[in-house]
Short mmCIF file of C-alpha atoms and ligand atoms in Angstrom, two decimals:
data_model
loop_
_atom_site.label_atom_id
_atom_site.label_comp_id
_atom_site.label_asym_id
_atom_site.label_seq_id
_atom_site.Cartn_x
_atom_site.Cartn_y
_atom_site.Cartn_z
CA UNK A 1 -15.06 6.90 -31.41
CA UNK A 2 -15.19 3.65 -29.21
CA UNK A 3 -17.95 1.57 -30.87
CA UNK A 4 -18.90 -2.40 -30.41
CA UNK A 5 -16.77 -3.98 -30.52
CA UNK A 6 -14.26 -1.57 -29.49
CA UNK A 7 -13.82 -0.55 -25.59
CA UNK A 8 -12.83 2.85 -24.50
CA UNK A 9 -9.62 3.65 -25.17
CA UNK A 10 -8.04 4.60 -21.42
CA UNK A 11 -8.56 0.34 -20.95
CA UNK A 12 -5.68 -0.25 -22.85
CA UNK A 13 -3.49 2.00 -20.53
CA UNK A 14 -4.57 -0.23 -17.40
CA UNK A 15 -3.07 -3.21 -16.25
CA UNK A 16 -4.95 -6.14 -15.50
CA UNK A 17 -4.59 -8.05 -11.81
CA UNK A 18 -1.55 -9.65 -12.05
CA UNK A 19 -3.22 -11.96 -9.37
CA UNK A 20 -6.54 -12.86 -11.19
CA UNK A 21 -3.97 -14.97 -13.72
CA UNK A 22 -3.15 -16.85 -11.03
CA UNK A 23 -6.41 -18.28 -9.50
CA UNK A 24 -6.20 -21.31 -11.22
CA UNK A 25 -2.70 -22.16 -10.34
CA UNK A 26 -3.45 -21.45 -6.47
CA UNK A 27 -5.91 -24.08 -6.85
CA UNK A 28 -3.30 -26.47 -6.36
CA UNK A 29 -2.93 -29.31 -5.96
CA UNK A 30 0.13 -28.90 -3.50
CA UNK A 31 1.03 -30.43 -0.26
CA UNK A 32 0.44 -26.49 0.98
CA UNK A 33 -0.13 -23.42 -0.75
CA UNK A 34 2.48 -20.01 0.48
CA UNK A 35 0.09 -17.47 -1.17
CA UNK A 36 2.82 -14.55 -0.04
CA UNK A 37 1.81 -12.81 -3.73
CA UNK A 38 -0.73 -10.84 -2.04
CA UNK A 39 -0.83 -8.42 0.59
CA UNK A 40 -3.50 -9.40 3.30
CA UNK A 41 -3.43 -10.74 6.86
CA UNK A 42 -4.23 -13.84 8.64
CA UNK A 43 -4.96 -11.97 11.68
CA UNK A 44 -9.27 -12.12 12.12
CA UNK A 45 -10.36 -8.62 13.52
CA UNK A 46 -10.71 -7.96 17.22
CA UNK A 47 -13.85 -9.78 18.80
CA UNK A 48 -16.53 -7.56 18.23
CA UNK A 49 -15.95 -5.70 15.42
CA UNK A 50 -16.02 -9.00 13.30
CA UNK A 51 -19.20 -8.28 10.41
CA UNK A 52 -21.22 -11.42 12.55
CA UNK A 53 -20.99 -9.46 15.56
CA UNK A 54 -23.46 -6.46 14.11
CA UNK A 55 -27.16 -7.53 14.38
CA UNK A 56 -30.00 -5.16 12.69
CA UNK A 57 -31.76 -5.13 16.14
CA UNK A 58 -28.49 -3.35 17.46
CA UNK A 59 -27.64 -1.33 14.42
CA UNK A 60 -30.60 0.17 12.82
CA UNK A 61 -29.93 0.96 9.26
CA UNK A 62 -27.05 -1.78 9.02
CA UNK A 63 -28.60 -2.42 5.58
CA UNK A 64 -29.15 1.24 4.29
CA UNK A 65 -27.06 3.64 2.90
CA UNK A 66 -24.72 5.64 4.51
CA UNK A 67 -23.90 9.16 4.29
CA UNK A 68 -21.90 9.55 0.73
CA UNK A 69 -19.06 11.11 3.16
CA UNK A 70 -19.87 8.72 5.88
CA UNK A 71 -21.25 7.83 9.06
CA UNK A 72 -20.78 10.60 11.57
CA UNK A 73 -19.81 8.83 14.68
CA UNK A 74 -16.40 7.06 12.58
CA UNK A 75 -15.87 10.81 11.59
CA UNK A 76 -15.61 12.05 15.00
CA UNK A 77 -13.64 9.58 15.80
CA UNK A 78 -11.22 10.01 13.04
CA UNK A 79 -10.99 13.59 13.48
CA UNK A 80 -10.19 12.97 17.04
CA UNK A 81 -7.43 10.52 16.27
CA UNK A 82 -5.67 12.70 13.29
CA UNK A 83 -5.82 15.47 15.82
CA UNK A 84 -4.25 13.54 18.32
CA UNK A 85 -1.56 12.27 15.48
CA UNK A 86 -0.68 15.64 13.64
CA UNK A 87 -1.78 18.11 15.71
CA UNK A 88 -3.51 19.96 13.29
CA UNK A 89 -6.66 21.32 14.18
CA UNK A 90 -8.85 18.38 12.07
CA UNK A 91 -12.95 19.13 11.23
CA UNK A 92 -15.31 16.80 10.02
CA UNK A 93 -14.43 18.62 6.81
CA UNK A 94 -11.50 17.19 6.52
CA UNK A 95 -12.32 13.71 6.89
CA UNK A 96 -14.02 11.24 3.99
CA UNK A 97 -15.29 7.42 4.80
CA UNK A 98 -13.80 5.84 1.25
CA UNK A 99 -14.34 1.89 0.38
CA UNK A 100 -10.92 1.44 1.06
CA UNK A 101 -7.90 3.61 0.69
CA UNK A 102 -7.68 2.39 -3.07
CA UNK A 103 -11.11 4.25 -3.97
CA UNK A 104 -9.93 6.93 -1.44
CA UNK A 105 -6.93 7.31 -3.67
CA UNK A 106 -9.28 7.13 -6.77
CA UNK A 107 -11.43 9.63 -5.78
CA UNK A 108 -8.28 12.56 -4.63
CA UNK A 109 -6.40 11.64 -8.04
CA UNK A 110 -8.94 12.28 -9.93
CA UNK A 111 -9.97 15.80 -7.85
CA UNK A 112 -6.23 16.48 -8.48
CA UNK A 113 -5.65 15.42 -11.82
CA UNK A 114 -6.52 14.65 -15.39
CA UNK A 115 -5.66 15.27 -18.94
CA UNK A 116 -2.67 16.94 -19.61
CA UNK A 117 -1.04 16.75 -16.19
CA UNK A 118 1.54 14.53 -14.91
CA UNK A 119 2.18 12.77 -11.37
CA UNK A 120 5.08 11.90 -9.75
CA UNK A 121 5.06 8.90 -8.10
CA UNK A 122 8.10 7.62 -5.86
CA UNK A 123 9.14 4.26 -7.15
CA UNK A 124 8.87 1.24 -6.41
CA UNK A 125 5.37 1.83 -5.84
CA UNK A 126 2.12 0.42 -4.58
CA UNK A 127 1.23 -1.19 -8.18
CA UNK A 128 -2.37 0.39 -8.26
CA UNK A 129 -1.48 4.01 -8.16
CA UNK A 130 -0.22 4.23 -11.40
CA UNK A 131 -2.96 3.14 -13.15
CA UNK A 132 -5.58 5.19 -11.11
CA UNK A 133 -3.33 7.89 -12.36
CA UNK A 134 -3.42 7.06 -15.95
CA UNK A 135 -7.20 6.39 -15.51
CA UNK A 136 -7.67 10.21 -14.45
CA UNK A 137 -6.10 10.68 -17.68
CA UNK A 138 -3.15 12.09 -16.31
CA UNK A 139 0.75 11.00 -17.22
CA UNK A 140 2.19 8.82 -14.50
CA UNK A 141 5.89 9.42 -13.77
CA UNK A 142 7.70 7.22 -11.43
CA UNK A 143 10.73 8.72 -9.72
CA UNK A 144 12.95 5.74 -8.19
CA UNK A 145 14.02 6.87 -4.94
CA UNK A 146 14.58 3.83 -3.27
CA UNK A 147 17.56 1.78 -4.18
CA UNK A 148 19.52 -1.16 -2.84
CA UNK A 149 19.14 -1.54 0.54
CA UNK A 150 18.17 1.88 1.18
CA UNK A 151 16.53 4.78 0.45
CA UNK A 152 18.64 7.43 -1.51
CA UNK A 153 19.60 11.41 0.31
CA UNK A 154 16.62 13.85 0.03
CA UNK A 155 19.63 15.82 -2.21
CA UNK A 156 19.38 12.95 -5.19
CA UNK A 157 15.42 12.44 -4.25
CA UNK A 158 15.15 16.32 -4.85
CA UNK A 159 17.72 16.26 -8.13
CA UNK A 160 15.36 13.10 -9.78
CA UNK A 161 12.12 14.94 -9.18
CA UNK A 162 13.38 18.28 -10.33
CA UNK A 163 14.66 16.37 -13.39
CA UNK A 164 11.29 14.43 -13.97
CA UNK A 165 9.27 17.91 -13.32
CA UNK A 166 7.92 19.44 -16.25
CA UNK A 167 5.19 22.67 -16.27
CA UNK A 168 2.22 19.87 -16.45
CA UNK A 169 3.50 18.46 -12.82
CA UNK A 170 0.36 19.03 -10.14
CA UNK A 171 1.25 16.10 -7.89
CA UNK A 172 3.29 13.65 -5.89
CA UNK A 173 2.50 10.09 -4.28
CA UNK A 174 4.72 8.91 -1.99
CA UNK A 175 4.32 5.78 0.73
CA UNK A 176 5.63 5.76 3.49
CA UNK A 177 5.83 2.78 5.43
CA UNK A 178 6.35 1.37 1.68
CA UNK A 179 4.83 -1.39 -0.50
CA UNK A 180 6.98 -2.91 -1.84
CA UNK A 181 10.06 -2.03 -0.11
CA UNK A 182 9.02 -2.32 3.96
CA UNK A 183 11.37 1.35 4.31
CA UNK A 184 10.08 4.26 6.14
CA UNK A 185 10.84 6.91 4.88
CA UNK A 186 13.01 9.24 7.15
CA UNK A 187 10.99 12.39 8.97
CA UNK A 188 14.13 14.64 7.72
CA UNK A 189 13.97 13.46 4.46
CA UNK A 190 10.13 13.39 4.11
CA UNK A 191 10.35 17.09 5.73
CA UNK A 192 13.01 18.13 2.67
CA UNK A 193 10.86 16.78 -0.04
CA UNK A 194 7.51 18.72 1.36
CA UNK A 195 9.70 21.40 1.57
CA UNK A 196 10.43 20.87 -2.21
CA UNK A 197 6.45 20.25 -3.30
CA UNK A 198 5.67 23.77 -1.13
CA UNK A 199 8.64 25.02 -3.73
CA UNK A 200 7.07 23.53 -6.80
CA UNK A 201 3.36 24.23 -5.67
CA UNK A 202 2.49 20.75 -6.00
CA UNK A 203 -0.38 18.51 -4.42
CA UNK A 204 1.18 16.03 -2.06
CA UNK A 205 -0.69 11.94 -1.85
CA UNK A 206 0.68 10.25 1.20
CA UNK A 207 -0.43 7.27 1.35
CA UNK A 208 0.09 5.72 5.00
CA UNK A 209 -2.24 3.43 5.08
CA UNK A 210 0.88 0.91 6.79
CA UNK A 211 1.81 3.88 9.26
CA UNK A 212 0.50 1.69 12.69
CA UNK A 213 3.05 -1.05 11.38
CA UNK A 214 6.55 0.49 12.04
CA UNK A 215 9.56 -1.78 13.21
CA UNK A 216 12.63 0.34 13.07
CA UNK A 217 12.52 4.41 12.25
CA UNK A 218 9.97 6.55 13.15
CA UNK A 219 6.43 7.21 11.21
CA UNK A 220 5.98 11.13 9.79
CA UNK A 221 2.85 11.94 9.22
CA UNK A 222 2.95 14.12 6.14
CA UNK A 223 -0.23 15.80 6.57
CA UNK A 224 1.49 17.26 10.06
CA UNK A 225 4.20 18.99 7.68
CA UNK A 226 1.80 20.91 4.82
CA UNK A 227 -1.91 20.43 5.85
CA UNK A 228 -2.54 22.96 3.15
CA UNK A 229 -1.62 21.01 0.10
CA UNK A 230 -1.48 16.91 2.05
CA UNK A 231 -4.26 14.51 1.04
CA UNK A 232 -3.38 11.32 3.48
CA UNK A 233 -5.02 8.19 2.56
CA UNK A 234 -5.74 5.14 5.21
CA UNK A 235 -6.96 1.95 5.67
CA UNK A 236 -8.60 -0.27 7.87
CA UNK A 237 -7.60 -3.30 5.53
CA UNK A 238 -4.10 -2.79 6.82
CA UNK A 239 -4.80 -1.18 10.46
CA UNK A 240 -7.28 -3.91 11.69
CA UNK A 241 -7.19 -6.56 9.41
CA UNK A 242 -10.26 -5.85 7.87
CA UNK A 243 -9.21 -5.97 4.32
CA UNK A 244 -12.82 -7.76 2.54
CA UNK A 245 -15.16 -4.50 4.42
CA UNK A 246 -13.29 -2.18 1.98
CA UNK A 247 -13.34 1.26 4.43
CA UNK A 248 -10.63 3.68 4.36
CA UNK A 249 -10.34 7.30 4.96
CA UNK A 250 -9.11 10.28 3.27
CA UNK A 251 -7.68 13.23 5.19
CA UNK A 252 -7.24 16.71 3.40
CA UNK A 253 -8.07 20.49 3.00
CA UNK A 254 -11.50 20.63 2.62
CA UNK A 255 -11.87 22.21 -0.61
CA UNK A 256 -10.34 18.47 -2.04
CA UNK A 257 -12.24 16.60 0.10
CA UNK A 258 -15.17 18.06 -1.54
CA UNK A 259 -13.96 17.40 -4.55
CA UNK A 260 -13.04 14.11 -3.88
CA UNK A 261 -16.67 12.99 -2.22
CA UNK A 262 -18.36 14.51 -6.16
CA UNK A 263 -15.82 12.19 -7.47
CA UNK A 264 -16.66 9.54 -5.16
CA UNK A 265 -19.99 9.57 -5.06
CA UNK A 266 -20.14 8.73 -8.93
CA UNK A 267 -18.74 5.90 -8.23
CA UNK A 268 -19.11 4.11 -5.05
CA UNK A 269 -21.47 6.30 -4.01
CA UNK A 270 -20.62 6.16 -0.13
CA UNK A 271 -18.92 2.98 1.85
CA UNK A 272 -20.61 0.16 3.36
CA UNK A 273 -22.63 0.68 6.05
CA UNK A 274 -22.11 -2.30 8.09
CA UNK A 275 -18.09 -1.67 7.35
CA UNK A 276 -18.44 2.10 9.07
CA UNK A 277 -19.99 0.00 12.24
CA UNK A 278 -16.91 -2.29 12.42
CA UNK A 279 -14.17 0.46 12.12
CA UNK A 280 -15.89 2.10 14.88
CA UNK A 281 -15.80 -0.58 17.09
CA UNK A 282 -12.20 -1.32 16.07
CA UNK A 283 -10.99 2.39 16.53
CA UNK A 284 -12.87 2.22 19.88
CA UNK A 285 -11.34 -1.20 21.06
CA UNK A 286 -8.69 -2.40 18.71
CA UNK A 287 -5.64 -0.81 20.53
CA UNK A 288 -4.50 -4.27 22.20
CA UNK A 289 -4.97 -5.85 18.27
CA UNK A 290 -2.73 -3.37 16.90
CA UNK A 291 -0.26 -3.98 19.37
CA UNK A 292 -0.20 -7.68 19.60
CA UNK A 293 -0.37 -7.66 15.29
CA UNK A 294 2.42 -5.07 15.44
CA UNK A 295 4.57 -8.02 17.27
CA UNK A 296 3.86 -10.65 15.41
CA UNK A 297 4.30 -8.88 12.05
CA UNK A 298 7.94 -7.19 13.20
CA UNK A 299 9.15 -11.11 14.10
CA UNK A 300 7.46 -12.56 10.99
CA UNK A 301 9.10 -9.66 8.88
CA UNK A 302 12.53 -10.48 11.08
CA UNK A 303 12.39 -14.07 10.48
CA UNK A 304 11.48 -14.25 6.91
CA UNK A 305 14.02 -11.50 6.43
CA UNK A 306 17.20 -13.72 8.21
CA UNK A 307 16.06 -16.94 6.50
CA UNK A 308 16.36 -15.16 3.00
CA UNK A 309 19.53 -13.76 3.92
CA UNK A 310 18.42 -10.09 3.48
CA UNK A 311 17.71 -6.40 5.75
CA UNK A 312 14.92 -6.71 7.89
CA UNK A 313 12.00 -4.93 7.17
CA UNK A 314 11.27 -0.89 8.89
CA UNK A 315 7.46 -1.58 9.17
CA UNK A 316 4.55 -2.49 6.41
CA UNK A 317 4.63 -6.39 5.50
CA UNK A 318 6.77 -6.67 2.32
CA UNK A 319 9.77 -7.58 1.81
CA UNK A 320 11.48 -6.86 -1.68
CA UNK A 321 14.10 -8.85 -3.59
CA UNK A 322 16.34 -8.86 -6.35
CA UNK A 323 16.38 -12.32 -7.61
CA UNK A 324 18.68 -11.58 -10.95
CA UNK A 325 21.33 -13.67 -10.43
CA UNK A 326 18.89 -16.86 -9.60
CA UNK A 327 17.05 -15.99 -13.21
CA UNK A 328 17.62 -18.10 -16.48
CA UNK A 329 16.63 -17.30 -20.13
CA UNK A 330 13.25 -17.19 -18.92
CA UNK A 331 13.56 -14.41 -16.79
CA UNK A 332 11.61 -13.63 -13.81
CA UNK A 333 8.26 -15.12 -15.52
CA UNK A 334 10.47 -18.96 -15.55
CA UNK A 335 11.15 -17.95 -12.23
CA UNK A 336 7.76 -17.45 -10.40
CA UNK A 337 6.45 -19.75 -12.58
CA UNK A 338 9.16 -22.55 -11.71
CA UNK A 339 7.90 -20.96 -7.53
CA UNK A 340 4.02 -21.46 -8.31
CA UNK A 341 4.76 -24.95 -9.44
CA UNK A 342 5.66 -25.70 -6.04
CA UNK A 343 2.94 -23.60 -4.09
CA UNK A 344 4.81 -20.74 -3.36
CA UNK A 345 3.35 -17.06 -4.84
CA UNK A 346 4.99 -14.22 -5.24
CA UNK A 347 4.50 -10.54 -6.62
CA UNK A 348 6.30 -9.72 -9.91
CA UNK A 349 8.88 -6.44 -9.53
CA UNK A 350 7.07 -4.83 -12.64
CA UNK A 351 4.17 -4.10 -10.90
CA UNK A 352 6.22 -1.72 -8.94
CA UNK A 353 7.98 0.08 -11.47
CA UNK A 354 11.09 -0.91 -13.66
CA UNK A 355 11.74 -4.16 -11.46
CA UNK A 356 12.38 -6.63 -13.94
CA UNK A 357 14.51 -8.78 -11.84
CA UNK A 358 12.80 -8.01 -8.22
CA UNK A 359 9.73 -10.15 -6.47
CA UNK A 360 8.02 -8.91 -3.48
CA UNK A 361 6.81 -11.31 -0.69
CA UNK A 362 4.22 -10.69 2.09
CA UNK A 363 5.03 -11.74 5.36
CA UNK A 364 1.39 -11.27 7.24
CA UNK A 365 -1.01 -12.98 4.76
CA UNK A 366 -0.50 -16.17 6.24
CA UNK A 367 0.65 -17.67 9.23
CA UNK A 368 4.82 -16.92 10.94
CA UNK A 369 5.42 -20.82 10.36
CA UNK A 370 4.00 -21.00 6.97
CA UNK A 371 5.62 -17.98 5.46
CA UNK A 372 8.91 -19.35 7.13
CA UNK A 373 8.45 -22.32 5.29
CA UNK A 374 8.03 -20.81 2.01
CA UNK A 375 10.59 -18.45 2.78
CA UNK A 376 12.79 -21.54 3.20
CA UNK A 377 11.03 -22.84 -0.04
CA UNK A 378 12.54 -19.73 -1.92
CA UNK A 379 16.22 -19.74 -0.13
CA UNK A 380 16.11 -23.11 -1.60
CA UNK A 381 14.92 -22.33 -4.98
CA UNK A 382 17.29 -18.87 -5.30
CA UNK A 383 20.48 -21.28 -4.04
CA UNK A 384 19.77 -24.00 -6.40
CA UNK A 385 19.84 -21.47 -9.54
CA UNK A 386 23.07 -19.34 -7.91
CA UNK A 387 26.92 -20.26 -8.96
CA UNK A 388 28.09 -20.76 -5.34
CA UNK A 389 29.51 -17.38 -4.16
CA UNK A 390 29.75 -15.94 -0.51
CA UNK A 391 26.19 -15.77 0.99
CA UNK A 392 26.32 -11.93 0.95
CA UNK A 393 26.77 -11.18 -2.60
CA UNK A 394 24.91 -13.93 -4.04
CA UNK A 395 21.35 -11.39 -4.43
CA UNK A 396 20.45 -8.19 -3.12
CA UNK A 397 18.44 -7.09 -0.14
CA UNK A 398 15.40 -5.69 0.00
CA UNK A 399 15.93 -2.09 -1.58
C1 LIG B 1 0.36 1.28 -0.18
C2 LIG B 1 -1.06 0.87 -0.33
N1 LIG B 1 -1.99 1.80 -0.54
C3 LIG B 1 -3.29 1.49 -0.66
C4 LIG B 1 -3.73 0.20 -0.56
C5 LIG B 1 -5.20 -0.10 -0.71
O1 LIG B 1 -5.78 -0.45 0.49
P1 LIG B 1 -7.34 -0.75 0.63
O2 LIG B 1 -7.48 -2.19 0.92
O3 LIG B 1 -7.78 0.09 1.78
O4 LIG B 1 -8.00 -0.35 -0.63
C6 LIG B 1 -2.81 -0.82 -0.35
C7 LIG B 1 -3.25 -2.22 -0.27
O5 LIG B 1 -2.49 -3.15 -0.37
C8 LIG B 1 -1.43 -0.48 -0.22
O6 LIG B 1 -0.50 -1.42 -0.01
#
């Protein structure tokens, strides 16, 4: 019985933003700041489809509510692209406008799941899934299927999930391009494990909203493999750089869909209007952006990468790193604390799973020569804490 002054009990099972702690230490002062904690871009949006380039005059309604599933022209236009994408036979149906992929994730967990059931989620993992998933009121269990370098055979992914299935399972999340990681998962791979879910007649949340940004490998779309039981979520945060609109898309059988929009419209009732205008434009023009972003983010990831000594990223715009062996008694905390002291921000492993010694770094949320420098920053600050040892064993690559 929650009563004042006690809050509801699921509270206690979510994590607060790591990053809110840290707005008063980004306030500096420092000589300059490498915010490379968070995952954004520096890249504006392609002219026209920037919020000051929408008038009223031009876009009647810019200030009224949308559609709770959204506006019909960015439908159309997303069920011609998935079409093109997965050749699957897409209908409006199929499509739902979210405010962002994180409430389009909210909203198909919670059509999926809730008390008494259990997700798997492949680890390390984009940090909010987890707790949407414990908000549902289901059990979130992580299934580490990434590790070292790279990502493990489908024959141990399959062996972990089978072990970590019980008779409550109704779900998996996986990410592919992946935050934190930057690996893409392999089509054969991502083919044996929808294989598997089709076995265990399981849900399947791909979440692809990094699937324009690929640098090495190839992109599967999962909803191309099992459009029966695939609900995809997207983003134009990460697509178009459009992060602070908040629109996203969900693709999926209908039946969730509809679920999903009941859910969704009891809580954000339906996305921004003046967001829907912009992705429009942006699906309609942004081709050249994602193509010139897609080049700068591959050499940013490349050069960041080299400078730390580490694989290159496969797409996304993480990179993910061990720092054990650079950690005192104070343990990771001493360590990103010692980092923030000297401007440089950086996401905490935990957030991703059981990381206790790993920190991931974003190489698009500011500028190539600034996250050089405070990947230079870090180099300096992981070599000054290593026992000299060959460059190659001193920490671990990205996983
Ligand atoms: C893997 C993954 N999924 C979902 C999201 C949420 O994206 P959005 O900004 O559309 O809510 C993010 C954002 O960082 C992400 O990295």
């Amino acid at each position: 019985m929650p009563r004042h002054p006690e809050l509801a009990a699921i509270v206690s099972r979510l994590q607060g933003s790591v990053f809110s702690a840290l707005a008063d230490r980004l306030a500096g002062p420092f000589d300059e700041l490498y915010p490379l904690h968070l995952g954004d871009t520096y890249l504006a949006p392609i002219a026209g489809a920037r919020l000051e380039d929408f008038s009223v005059a031009a876009h009647p309604g810019l200030h009224n509510y949308s559609p709770p599933r959204g506006r019909r022209e960015l439908i159309d236009l997303l069920v011609e692209r998935t079409r093109e994408r997965t050749g699957q036979p897409i209908e409006r149906g199929n499509v739902y406008i979210t405010a962002g992929a994180t409430a389009g994730l909210s909203a198909a967990v919670f059509a999926l799941a809730g008390p008494g059931d259990e997700v798997l989620i492949l680890a390390p993992h984009w940090p909010l899934i987890a707790g949407i998933v414990r908000a549902s009121g289901a059990r979130a269990v992580t299934v580490p299927v990434i590790d070292g370098p790279s990502v493990v055979s489908s024959e141990v992914a399959i062996e972990r999930l089978e072990r970590a299935t019980t008779a409550a399972t109704v779900a998996l999340y996986l990410s592919s391009p992946n935050n934190p990681t930057g690996r893409v998962l392999p089509p054969e791979f991502l083919a044996a494990l929808v294989e598997w879910a089709g076995r265990r007649n399981l849900w399947l949340i791909s979440d692809e909203v990094y699937e324009d940004f690929v640098y090495r490998g190839e992109h599967q779309a999962c909803y191309a493999l099992a459009p029966e039981r695939t609900v995809v979520s997207h983003s134009f945060s990460k697509a178009y750089g459009m992060a602070g609109n908040r629109c996203g898309w969900l693709i999926g059988p209908e039946v969730v869909l509809a679920a999903a929009e009941k859910v969704g419209s009891h809580s954000f009732y339906s996305t921004a209007t003046g967001a829907q205008f912009a992705a429009a434009r942006a699906l309609r023009g942004g081709d050249s952006w994602l193509a010139d972003a897609n080049q700068r983010y591959r050499e940013a990831g490349f050069e960041t990468a080299a400078i730390l000594g580490i694989d290159p990223p496969e797409g996304g715009s993480f990179l993910f790193l061990d720092l054990g062996e650079a950690l005192d008694e104070r343990g990771l905390a001493g360590f990103l604390e010692d980092c923030s002291e000297r401007g440089l921000f950086l996401a905490p492993g935990p957030s991703f799973g059981d990381y206790p010694t790993w920190a991931r770094l974003c190489f698009t949320a500011v500028p190539p020569d600034a996250t050089a420098r405070g990947a230079r920053l870090l180099r300096e600050m992981i070599d000054r804490r290593v026992a000299p040892k060959s460059p190659a064993t001193r920490y671990q690559g990205t996983p």
